[in-house]
Amino acid sequence: MTSVESALSDVYYCTATNKHQTETVSAELQINEPEVPVIITGPEDRTVFVGTEISITCIASGDPPPQIYILKRQIPQEIDVTFGDDGTVTAVLTMRIEDPSQSGAYTCNAVNSKGSETDTGIITVFEEVTVSLVDFSQSDNDISTPDDITIDVDDVTKKIPDDVMIYSPTLR
């Protein structure tokens, strides 16, 4: 054989003969053509809050099995990789969201000798918002917040209807 291609996949026989006997053995030759990686499951767009733990998963196949990278701003992230019995490769990036700066595009890149494929998901991080109810009946008409924002209670308007109060704060 001078070149190897999948059309040469077959069962081959070897026969040896001498004056006492003839022996034949067979062997199956299977030649697989390399396949460009295919991303089966890529990163998903998600919105999360600071303090959340998330996992970004990328599952790909190809022949030979691809190497998988998960990148943020073109920087490879630390991932766990497993190889499935079905020829797939799974990469998982698990992280605790500590800061809104972790927002951004997370790209899965699957690469082998035949080529590559990418898929991207956007992670949007919000800081958690705390809402507090204030009992105005106990106030002296001014309420100070921890951020030195003062809300003047004198701007409370008439009630419409009896069970709904419209409030227009003035920030100083």
PDB file of N, CA and C in Angstrom, residues 63-145:
ATOM      1  N   ASP A  63     -12.531  12.973  15.287  1.00  0.00           N
ATOM      2  CA  ASP A  63     -11.573  11.876  15.161  1.00  0.00           C
ATOM      3  C   ASP A  63     -10.306  12.432  14.534  1.00  0.00           C
ATOM      4  N   PRO A  64      -9.236  12.497  15.290  1.00  0.00           N
ATOM      5  CA  PRO A  64      -9.068  12.033  16.674  1.00  0.00           C
ATOM      6  C   PRO A  64      -9.865  12.916  17.641  1.00  0.00           C
ATOM      7  N   PRO A  65     -10.109  12.388  18.858  1.00  0.00           N
ATOM      8  CA  PRO A  65     -10.862  13.183  19.834  1.00  0.00           C
ATOM      9  C   PRO A  65     -10.203  14.554  20.019  1.00  0.00           C
ATOM     10  N   PRO A  66     -11.018  15.602  20.065  1.00  0.00           N
ATOM     11  CA  PRO A  66     -10.438  16.946  20.158  1.00  0.00           C
ATOM     12  C   PRO A  66      -9.940  17.296  21.551  1.00  0.00           C
ATOM     13  N   GLN A  67      -9.025  18.259  21.584  1.00  0.00           N
ATOM     14  CA  GLN A  67      -8.668  18.917  22.834  1.00  0.00           C
ATOM     15  C   GLN A  67      -9.667  20.055  22.983  1.00  0.00           C
ATOM     16  N   ILE A  68     -10.141  20.280  24.199  1.00  0.00           N
ATOM     17  CA  ILE A  68     -11.123  21.334  24.429  1.00  0.00           C
ATOM     18  C   ILE A  68     -10.538  22.377  25.377  1.00  0.00           C
ATOM     19  N   TYR A  69     -10.779  23.625  25.028  1.00  0.00           N
ATOM     20  CA  TYR A  69     -10.385  24.759  25.856  1.00  0.00           C
ATOM     21  C   TYR A  69     -11.624  25.611  26.097  1.00  0.00           C
ATOM     22  N   ILE A  70     -11.749  26.170  27.292  1.00  0.00           N
ATOM     23  CA  ILE A  70     -12.757  27.188  27.553  1.00  0.00           C
ATOM     24  C   ILE A  70     -11.980  28.465  27.849  1.00  0.00           C
ATOM     25  N   LEU A  71     -12.270  29.492  27.061  1.00  0.00           N
ATOM     26  CA  LEU A  71     -11.506  30.731  27.122  1.00  0.00           C
ATOM     27  C   LEU A  71     -12.389  31.903  27.537  1.00  0.00           C
ATOM     28  N   LYS A  72     -11.794  32.824  28.264  1.00  0.00           N
ATOM     29  CA  LYS A  72     -12.430  34.120  28.534  1.00  0.00           C
ATOM     30  C   LYS A  72     -11.402  35.167  28.144  1.00  0.00           C
ATOM     31  N   ARG A  73     -11.785  36.042  27.243  1.00  0.00           N
ATOM     32  CA  ARG A  73     -10.865  37.052  26.691  1.00  0.00           C
ATOM     33  C   ARG A  73      -9.595  36.391  26.144  1.00  0.00           C
ATOM     34  N   GLN A  74      -9.772  35.286  25.447  1.00  0.00           N
ATOM     35  CA  GLN A  74      -8.693  34.520  24.821  1.00  0.00           C
ATOM     36  C   GLN A  74      -7.724  33.899  25.826  1.00  0.00           C
ATOM     37  N   ILE A  75      -8.095  33.867  27.102  1.00  0.00           N
ATOM     38  CA  ILE A  75      -7.249  33.255  28.136  1.00  0.00           C
ATOM     39  C   ILE A  75      -7.869  31.924  28.539  1.00  0.00           C
ATOM     40  N   PRO A  76      -7.115  30.805  28.391  1.00  0.00           N
ATOM     41  CA  PRO A  76      -7.649  29.497  28.799  1.00  0.00           C
ATOM     42  C   PRO A  76      -7.969  29.480  30.295  1.00  0.00           C
ATOM     43  N   GLN A  77      -9.123  28.923  30.626  1.00  0.00           N
ATOM     44  CA  GLN A  77      -9.557  28.799  32.012  1.00  0.00           C
ATOM     45  C   GLN A  77      -9.243  27.380  32.500  1.00  0.00           C
ATOM     46  N   GLU A  78      -9.154  27.204  33.803  1.00  0.00           N
ATOM     47  CA  GLU A  78      -8.884  25.881  34.378  1.00  0.00           C
ATOM     48  C   GLU A  78     -10.160  25.048  34.312  1.00  0.00           C
ATOM     49  N   ILE A  79     -10.083  23.891  33.640  1.00  0.00           N
ATOM     50  CA  ILE A  79     -11.262  23.062  33.403  1.00  0.00           C
ATOM     51  C   ILE A  79     -11.007  21.621  33.826  1.00  0.00           C
ATOM     52  N   ASP A  80     -12.104  20.890  34.028  1.00  0.00           N
ATOM     53  CA  ASP A  80     -12.049  19.444  34.241  1.00  0.00           C
ATOM     54  C   ASP A  80     -12.466  18.789  32.935  1.00  0.00           C
ATOM     55  N   VAL A  81     -11.686  17.798  32.469  1.00  0.00           N
ATOM     56  CA  VAL A  81     -11.958  17.137  31.195  1.00  0.00           C
ATOM     57  C   VAL A  81     -12.187  15.649  31.430  1.00  0.00           C
ATOM     58  N   THR A  82     -13.240  15.103  30.783  1.00  0.00           N
ATOM     59  CA  THR A  82     -13.499  13.669  30.829  1.00  0.00           C
ATOM     60  C   THR A  82     -13.723  13.161  29.406  1.00  0.00           C
ATOM     61  N   PHE A  83     -13.389  11.894  29.202  1.00  0.00           N
ATOM     62  CA  PHE A  83     -13.539  11.255  27.897  1.00  0.00           C
ATOM     63  C   PHE A  83     -14.624  10.195  27.998  1.00  0.00           C
ATOM     64  N   GLY A  84     -15.629  10.293  27.126  1.00  0.00           N
ATOM     65  CA  GLY A  84     -16.736   9.349  27.139  1.00  0.00           C
ATOM     66  C   GLY A  84     -16.438   8.104  26.333  1.00  0.00           C
ATOM     67  N   ASP A  85     -17.137   7.018  26.642  1.00  0.00           N
ATOM     68  CA  ASP A  85     -16.993   5.767  25.892  1.00  0.00           C
ATOM     69  C   ASP A  85     -17.450   5.926  24.444  1.00  0.00           C
ATOM     70  N   ASP A  86     -18.292   6.918  24.181  1.00  0.00           N
ATOM     71  CA  ASP A  86     -18.817   7.139  22.837  1.00  0.00           C
ATOM     72  C   ASP A  86     -17.913   8.038  21.988  1.00  0.00           C
ATOM     73  N   GLY A  87     -16.725   8.374  22.496  1.00  0.00           N
ATOM     74  CA  GLY A  87     -15.786   9.191  21.739  1.00  0.00           C
ATOM     75  C   GLY A  87     -15.919  10.687  21.981  1.00  0.00           C
ATOM     76  N   THR A  88     -16.851  11.081  22.841  1.00  0.00           N
ATOM     77  CA  THR A  88     -16.998  12.503  23.137  1.00  0.00           C
ATOM     78  C   THR A  88     -16.000  12.932  24.205  1.00  0.00           C
ATOM     79  N   VAL A  89     -15.729  14.218  24.216  1.00  0.00           N
ATOM     80  CA  VAL A  89     -14.879  14.822  25.232  1.00  0.00           C
ATOM     81  C   VAL A  89     -15.714  15.912  25.900  1.00  0.00           C
ATOM     82  N   THR A  90     -15.702  15.931  27.231  1.00  0.00           N
ATOM     83  CA  THR A  90     -16.470  16.924  27.987  1.00  0.00           C
ATOM     84  C   THR A  90     -15.519  17.775  28.811  1.00  0.00           C
ATOM     85  N   ALA A  91     -15.673  19.095  28.684  1.00  0.00           N
ATOM     86  CA  ALA A  91     -14.902  20.039  29.496  1.00  0.00           C
ATOM     87  C   ALA A  91     -15.885  20.842  30.337  1.00  0.00           C
ATOM     88  N   VAL A  92     -15.564  20.999  31.628  1.00  0.00           N
ATOM     89  CA  VAL A  92     -16.442  21.750  32.532  1.00  0.00           C
ATOM     90  C   VAL A  92     -15.605  22.776  33.285  1.00  0.00           C
ATOM     91  N   LEU A  93     -16.051  24.022  33.215  1.00  0.00           N
ATOM     92  CA  LEU A  93     -15.473  25.104  34.007  1.00  0.00           C
ATOM     93  C   LEU A  93     -16.470  25.403  35.120  1.00  0.00           C
ATOM     94  N   THR A  94     -16.055  25.198  36.373  1.00  0.00           N
ATOM     95  CA  THR A  94     -16.906  25.493  37.518  1.00  0.00           C
ATOM     96  C   THR A  94     -16.283  26.660  38.263  1.00  0.00           C
ATOM     97  N   MET A  95     -17.111  27.663  38.556  1.00  0.00           N
ATOM     98  CA  MET A  95     -16.572  28.825  39.260  1.00  0.00           C
ATOM     99  C   MET A  95     -17.644  29.483  40.115  1.00  0.00           C
ATOM    100  N   ARG A  96     -17.177  30.108  41.168  1.00  0.00           N
ATOM    101  CA  ARG A  96     -18.054  30.910  42.022  1.00  0.00           C
ATOM    102  C   ARG A  96     -17.955  32.343  41.524  1.00  0.00           C
ATOM    103  N   ILE A  97     -19.106  32.948  41.296  1.00  0.00           N
ATOM    104  CA  ILE A  97     -19.141  34.325  40.800  1.00  0.00           C
ATOM    105  C   ILE A  97     -18.910  35.256  41.986  1.00  0.00           C
ATOM    106  N   GLU A  98     -17.764  35.946  41.963  1.00  0.00           N
ATOM    107  CA  GLU A  98     -17.373  36.832  43.055  1.00  0.00           C
ATOM    108  C   GLU A  98     -17.535  38.301  42.711  1.00  0.00           C
ATOM    109  N   ASP A  99     -17.610  38.609  41.401  1.00  0.00           N
ATOM    110  CA  ASP A  99     -17.539  40.004  40.994  1.00  0.00           C
ATOM    111  C   ASP A  99     -18.170  40.181  39.612  1.00  0.00           C
ATOM    112  N   PRO A 100     -18.807  41.325  39.350  1.00  0.00           N
ATOM    113  CA  PRO A 100     -19.366  41.566  38.015  1.00  0.00           C
ATOM    114  C   PRO A 100     -18.324  41.532  36.895  1.00  0.00           C
ATOM    115  N   SER A 101     -17.044  41.656  37.241  1.00  0.00           N
ATOM    116  CA  SER A 101     -16.006  41.594  36.206  1.00  0.00           C
ATOM    117  C   SER A 101     -15.911  40.202  35.570  1.00  0.00           C
ATOM    118  N   GLN A 102     -16.584  39.214  36.172  1.00  0.00           N
ATOM    119  CA  GLN A 102     -16.606  37.875  35.586  1.00  0.00           C
ATOM    120  C   GLN A 102     -17.622  37.778  34.448  1.00  0.00           C
ATOM    121  N   SER A 103     -18.359  38.863  34.206  1.00  0.00           N
ATOM    122  CA  SER A 103     -19.249  38.912  33.041  1.00  0.00           C
ATOM    123  C   SER A 103     -18.401  38.841  31.780  1.00  0.00           C
ATOM    124  N   GLY A 104     -18.992  38.332  30.728  1.00  0.00           N
ATOM    125  CA  GLY A 104     -18.299  38.345  29.442  1.00  0.00           C
ATOM    126  C   GLY A 104     -18.562  37.106  28.623  1.00  0.00           C
ATOM    127  N   ALA A 105     -17.861  37.030  27.513  1.00  0.00           N
ATOM    128  CA  ALA A 105     -17.984  35.907  26.586  1.00  0.00           C
ATOM    129  C   ALA A 105     -17.068  34.771  27.039  1.00  0.00           C
ATOM    130  N   TYR A 106     -17.628  33.577  27.139  1.00  0.00           N
ATOM    131  CA  TYR A 106     -16.868  32.365  27.441  1.00  0.00           C
ATOM    132  C   TYR A 106     -16.956  31.487  26.201  1.00  0.00           C
ATOM    133  N   THR A 107     -15.790  31.174  25.616  1.00  0.00           N
ATOM    134  CA  THR A 107     -15.728  30.466  24.338  1.00  0.00           C
ATOM    135  C   THR A 107     -15.200  29.061  24.523  1.00  0.00           C
ATOM    136  N   CYS A 108     -15.915  28.098  23.946  1.00  0.00           N
ATOM    137  CA  CYS A 108     -15.463  26.718  23.890  1.00  0.00           C
ATOM    138  C   CYS A 108     -14.744  26.545  22.558  1.00  0.00           C
ATOM    139  N   ASN A 109     -13.530  26.019  22.604  1.00  0.00           N
ATOM    140  CA  ASN A 109     -12.745  25.785  21.392  1.00  0.00           C
ATOM    141  C   ASN A 109     -12.333  24.309  21.381  1.00  0.00           C
ATOM    142  N   ALA A 110     -12.835  23.560  20.376  1.00  0.00           N
ATOM    143  CA  ALA A 110     -12.496  22.142  20.219  1.00  0.00           C
ATOM    144  C   ALA A 110     -11.550  22.028  19.026  1.00  0.00           C
ATOM    145  N   VAL A 111     -10.376  21.400  19.235  1.00  0.00           N
ATOM    146  CA  VAL A 111      -9.327  21.373  18.218  1.00  0.00           C
ATOM    147  C   VAL A 111      -8.767  19.961  18.066  1.00  0.00           C
ATOM    148  N   ASN A 112      -8.608  19.517  16.814  1.00  0.00           N
ATOM    149  CA  ASN A 112      -7.829  18.305  16.531  1.00  0.00           C
ATOM    150  C   ASN A 112      -7.014  18.533  15.258  1.00  0.00           C
ATOM    151  N   SER A 113      -6.351  17.493  14.773  1.00  0.00           N
ATOM    152  CA  SER A 113      -5.475  17.644  13.606  1.00  0.00           C
ATOM    153  C   SER A 113      -6.234  17.984  12.330  1.00  0.00           C
ATOM    154  N   LYS A 114      -7.533  17.778  12.306  1.00  0.00           N
ATOM    155  CA  LYS A 114      -8.335  18.045  11.113  1.00  0.00           C
ATOM    156  C   LYS A 114      -8.905  19.460  11.097  1.00  0.00           C
ATOM    157  N   GLY A 115      -9.016  20.107  12.265  1.00  0.00           N
ATOM    158  CA  GLY A 115      -9.573  21.460  12.296  1.00  0.00           C
ATOM    159  C   GLY A 115     -10.040  21.845  13.677  1.00  0.00           C
ATOM    160  N   SER A 116     -10.941  22.832  13.718  1.00  0.00           N
ATOM    161  CA  SER A 116     -11.457  23.304  15.004  1.00  0.00           C
ATOM    162  C   SER A 116     -12.871  23.848  14.846  1.00  0.00           C
ATOM    163  N   GLU A 117     -13.557  23.960  15.975  1.00  0.00           N
ATOM    164  CA  GLU A 117     -14.869  24.587  16.016  1.00  0.00           C
ATOM    165  C   GLU A 117     -14.983  25.340  17.328  1.00  0.00           C
ATOM    166  N   THR A 118     -15.681  26.475  17.303  1.00  0.00           N
ATOM    167  CA  THR A 118     -15.883  27.261  18.507  1.00  0.00           C
ATOM    168  C   THR A 118     -17.367  27.555  18.715  1.00  0.00           C
ATOM    169  N   ASP A 119     -17.714  27.803  19.974  1.00  0.00           N
ATOM    170  CA  ASP A 119     -19.065  28.218  20.341  1.00  0.00           C
ATOM    171  C   ASP A 119     -18.911  29.108  21.564  1.00  0.00           C
ATOM    172  N   THR A 120     -19.736  30.146  21.650  1.00  0.00           N
ATOM    173  CA  THR A 120     -19.589  31.138  22.707  1.00  0.00           C
ATOM    174  C   THR A 120     -20.903  31.369  23.434  1.00  0.00           C
ATOM    175  N   GLY A 121     -20.799  31.540  24.737  1.00  0.00           N
ATOM    176  CA  GLY A 121     -21.939  31.920  25.573  1.00  0.00           C
ATOM    177  C   GLY A 121     -21.574  33.167  26.356  1.00  0.00           C
ATOM    178  N   ILE A 122     -22.565  34.001  26.627  1.00  0.00           N
ATOM    179  CA  ILE A 122     -22.346  35.245  27.363  1.00  0.00           C
ATOM    180  C   ILE A 122     -22.867  35.073  28.789  1.00  0.00           C
ATOM    181  N   ILE A 123     -21.984  35.361  29.756  1.00  0.00           N
ATOM    182  CA  ILE A 123     -22.369  35.339  31.163  1.00  0.00           C
ATOM    183  C   ILE A 123     -22.506  36.796  31.604  1.00  0.00           C
ATOM    184  N   THR A 124     -23.679  37.141  32.118  1.00  0.00           N
ATOM    185  CA  THR A 124     -23.932  38.485  32.629  1.00  0.00           C
ATOM    186  C   THR A 124     -24.089  38.379  34.137  1.00  0.00           C
ATOM    187  N   VAL A 125     -23.288  39.163  34.873  1.00  0.00           N
ATOM    188  CA  VAL A 125     -23.280  39.102  36.328  1.00  0.00           C
ATOM    189  C   VAL A 125     -23.856  40.395  36.902  1.00  0.00           C
ATOM    190  N   PHE A 126     -24.809  40.249  37.809  1.00  0.00           N
ATOM    191  CA  PHE A 126     -25.380  41.384  38.519  1.00  0.00           C
ATOM    192  C   PHE A 126     -25.071  41.256  39.993  1.00  0.00           C
ATOM    193  N   GLU A 127     -24.854  42.412  40.621  1.00  0.00           N
ATOM    194  CA  GLU A 127     -24.744  42.408  42.071  1.00  0.00           C
ATOM    195  C   GLU A 127     -26.154  42.294  42.626  1.00  0.00           C
ATOM    196  N   GLU A 128     -26.285  41.595  43.724  1.00  0.00           N
ATOM    197  CA  GLU A 128     -27.597  41.417  44.321  1.00  0.00           C
ATOM    198  C   GLU A 128     -28.080  42.750  44.890  1.00  0.00           C
ATOM    199  N   VAL A 129     -29.364  43.024  44.718  1.00  0.00           N
ATOM    200  CA  VAL A 129     -29.977  44.260  45.198  1.00  0.00           C
ATOM    201  C   VAL A 129     -30.826  43.937  46.423  1.00  0.00           C
ATOM    202  N   THR A 130     -30.672  44.723  47.464  1.00  0.00           N
ATOM    203  CA  THR A 130     -31.461  44.539  48.669  1.00  0.00           C
ATOM    204  C   THR A 130     -32.491  45.659  48.743  1.00  0.00           C
ATOM    205  N   VAL A 131     -33.736  45.298  48.931  1.00  0.00           N
ATOM    206  CA  VAL A 131     -34.814  46.273  49.053  1.00  0.00           C
ATOM    207  C   VAL A 131     -35.308  46.239  50.493  1.00  0.00           C
ATOM    208  N   SER A 132     -35.382  47.405  51.106  1.00  0.00           N
ATOM    209  CA  SER A 132     -35.874  47.497  52.478  1.00  0.00           C
ATOM    210  C   SER A 132     -37.147  48.333  52.493  1.00  0.00           C
ATOM    211  N   LEU A 133     -38.107  47.913  53.304  1.00  0.00           N
ATOM    212  CA  LEU A 133     -39.321  48.684  53.474  1.00  0.00           C
ATOM    213  C   LEU A 133     -39.126  49.603  54.673  1.00  0.00           C
ATOM    214  N   VAL A 134     -39.590  50.835  54.549  1.00  0.00           N
ATOM    215  CA  VAL A 134     -39.413  51.824  55.608  1.00  0.00           C
ATOM    216  C   VAL A 134     -40.790  52.230  56.123  1.00  0.00           C
ATOM    217  N   ASP A 135     -40.920  52.266  57.413  1.00  0.00           N
ATOM    218  CA  ASP A 135     -42.163  52.717  58.037  1.00  0.00           C
ATOM    219  C   ASP A 135     -42.074  54.232  58.206  1.00  0.00           C
ATOM    220  N   PHE A 136     -42.749  54.984  57.303  1.00  0.00           N
ATOM    221  CA  PHE A 136     -42.684  56.440  57.323  1.00  0.00           C
ATOM    222  C   PHE A 136     -43.363  57.039  58.552  1.00  0.00           C
ATOM    223  N   SER A 137     -44.266  56.311  59.165  1.00  0.00           N
ATOM    224  CA  SER A 137     -44.980  56.858  60.314  1.00  0.00           C
ATOM    225  C   SER A 137     -44.041  57.093  61.490  1.00  0.00           C
ATOM    226  N   GLN A 138     -42.903  56.450  61.497  1.00  0.00           N
ATOM    227  CA  GLN A 138     -41.944  56.603  62.594  1.00  0.00           C
ATOM    228  C   GLN A 138     -40.831  57.590  62.265  1.00  0.00           C
ATOM    229  N   SER A 139     -40.886  58.250  61.096  1.00  0.00           N
ATOM    230  CA  SER A 139     -39.755  59.078  60.683  1.00  0.00           C
ATOM    231  C   SER A 139     -39.979  60.537  61.047  1.00  0.00           C
ATOM    232  N   ASP A 140     -38.913  61.270  60.987  1.00  0.00           N
ATOM    233  CA  ASP A 140     -38.966  62.711  61.205  1.00  0.00           C
ATOM    234  C   ASP A 140     -38.934  63.454  59.864  1.00  0.00           C
ATOM    235  N   ASN A 141     -39.504  62.846  58.848  1.00  0.00           N
ATOM    236  CA  ASN A 141     -39.611  63.379  57.482  1.00  0.00           C
ATOM    237  C   ASN A 141     -38.332  63.257  56.654  1.00  0.00           C
ATOM    238  N   ASP A 142     -37.252  62.794  57.204  1.00  0.00           N
ATOM    239  CA  ASP A 142     -36.034  62.547  56.422  1.00  0.00           C
ATOM    240  C   ASP A 142     -35.541  61.144  56.745  1.00  0.00           C
ATOM    241  N   ILE A 143     -35.148  60.416  55.706  1.00  0.00           N
ATOM    242  CA  ILE A 143     -34.620  59.068  55.877  1.00  0.00           C
ATOM    243  C   ILE A 143     -33.242  59.055  55.240  1.00  0.00           C
ATOM    244  N   SER A 144     -32.208  58.713  55.983  1.00  0.00           N
ATOM    245  CA  SER A 144     -30.859  58.660  55.433  1.00  0.00           C
ATOM    246  C   SER A 144     -30.511  57.221  55.107  1.00  0.00           C
ATOM    247  N   THR A 145     -29.957  57.006  53.938  1.00  0.00           N
ATOM    248  CA  THR A 145     -29.526  55.675  53.524  1.00  0.00           C
ATOM    249  C   THR A 145     -28.050  55.531  53.825  1.00  0.00           C
TER     250      THR A 145
END
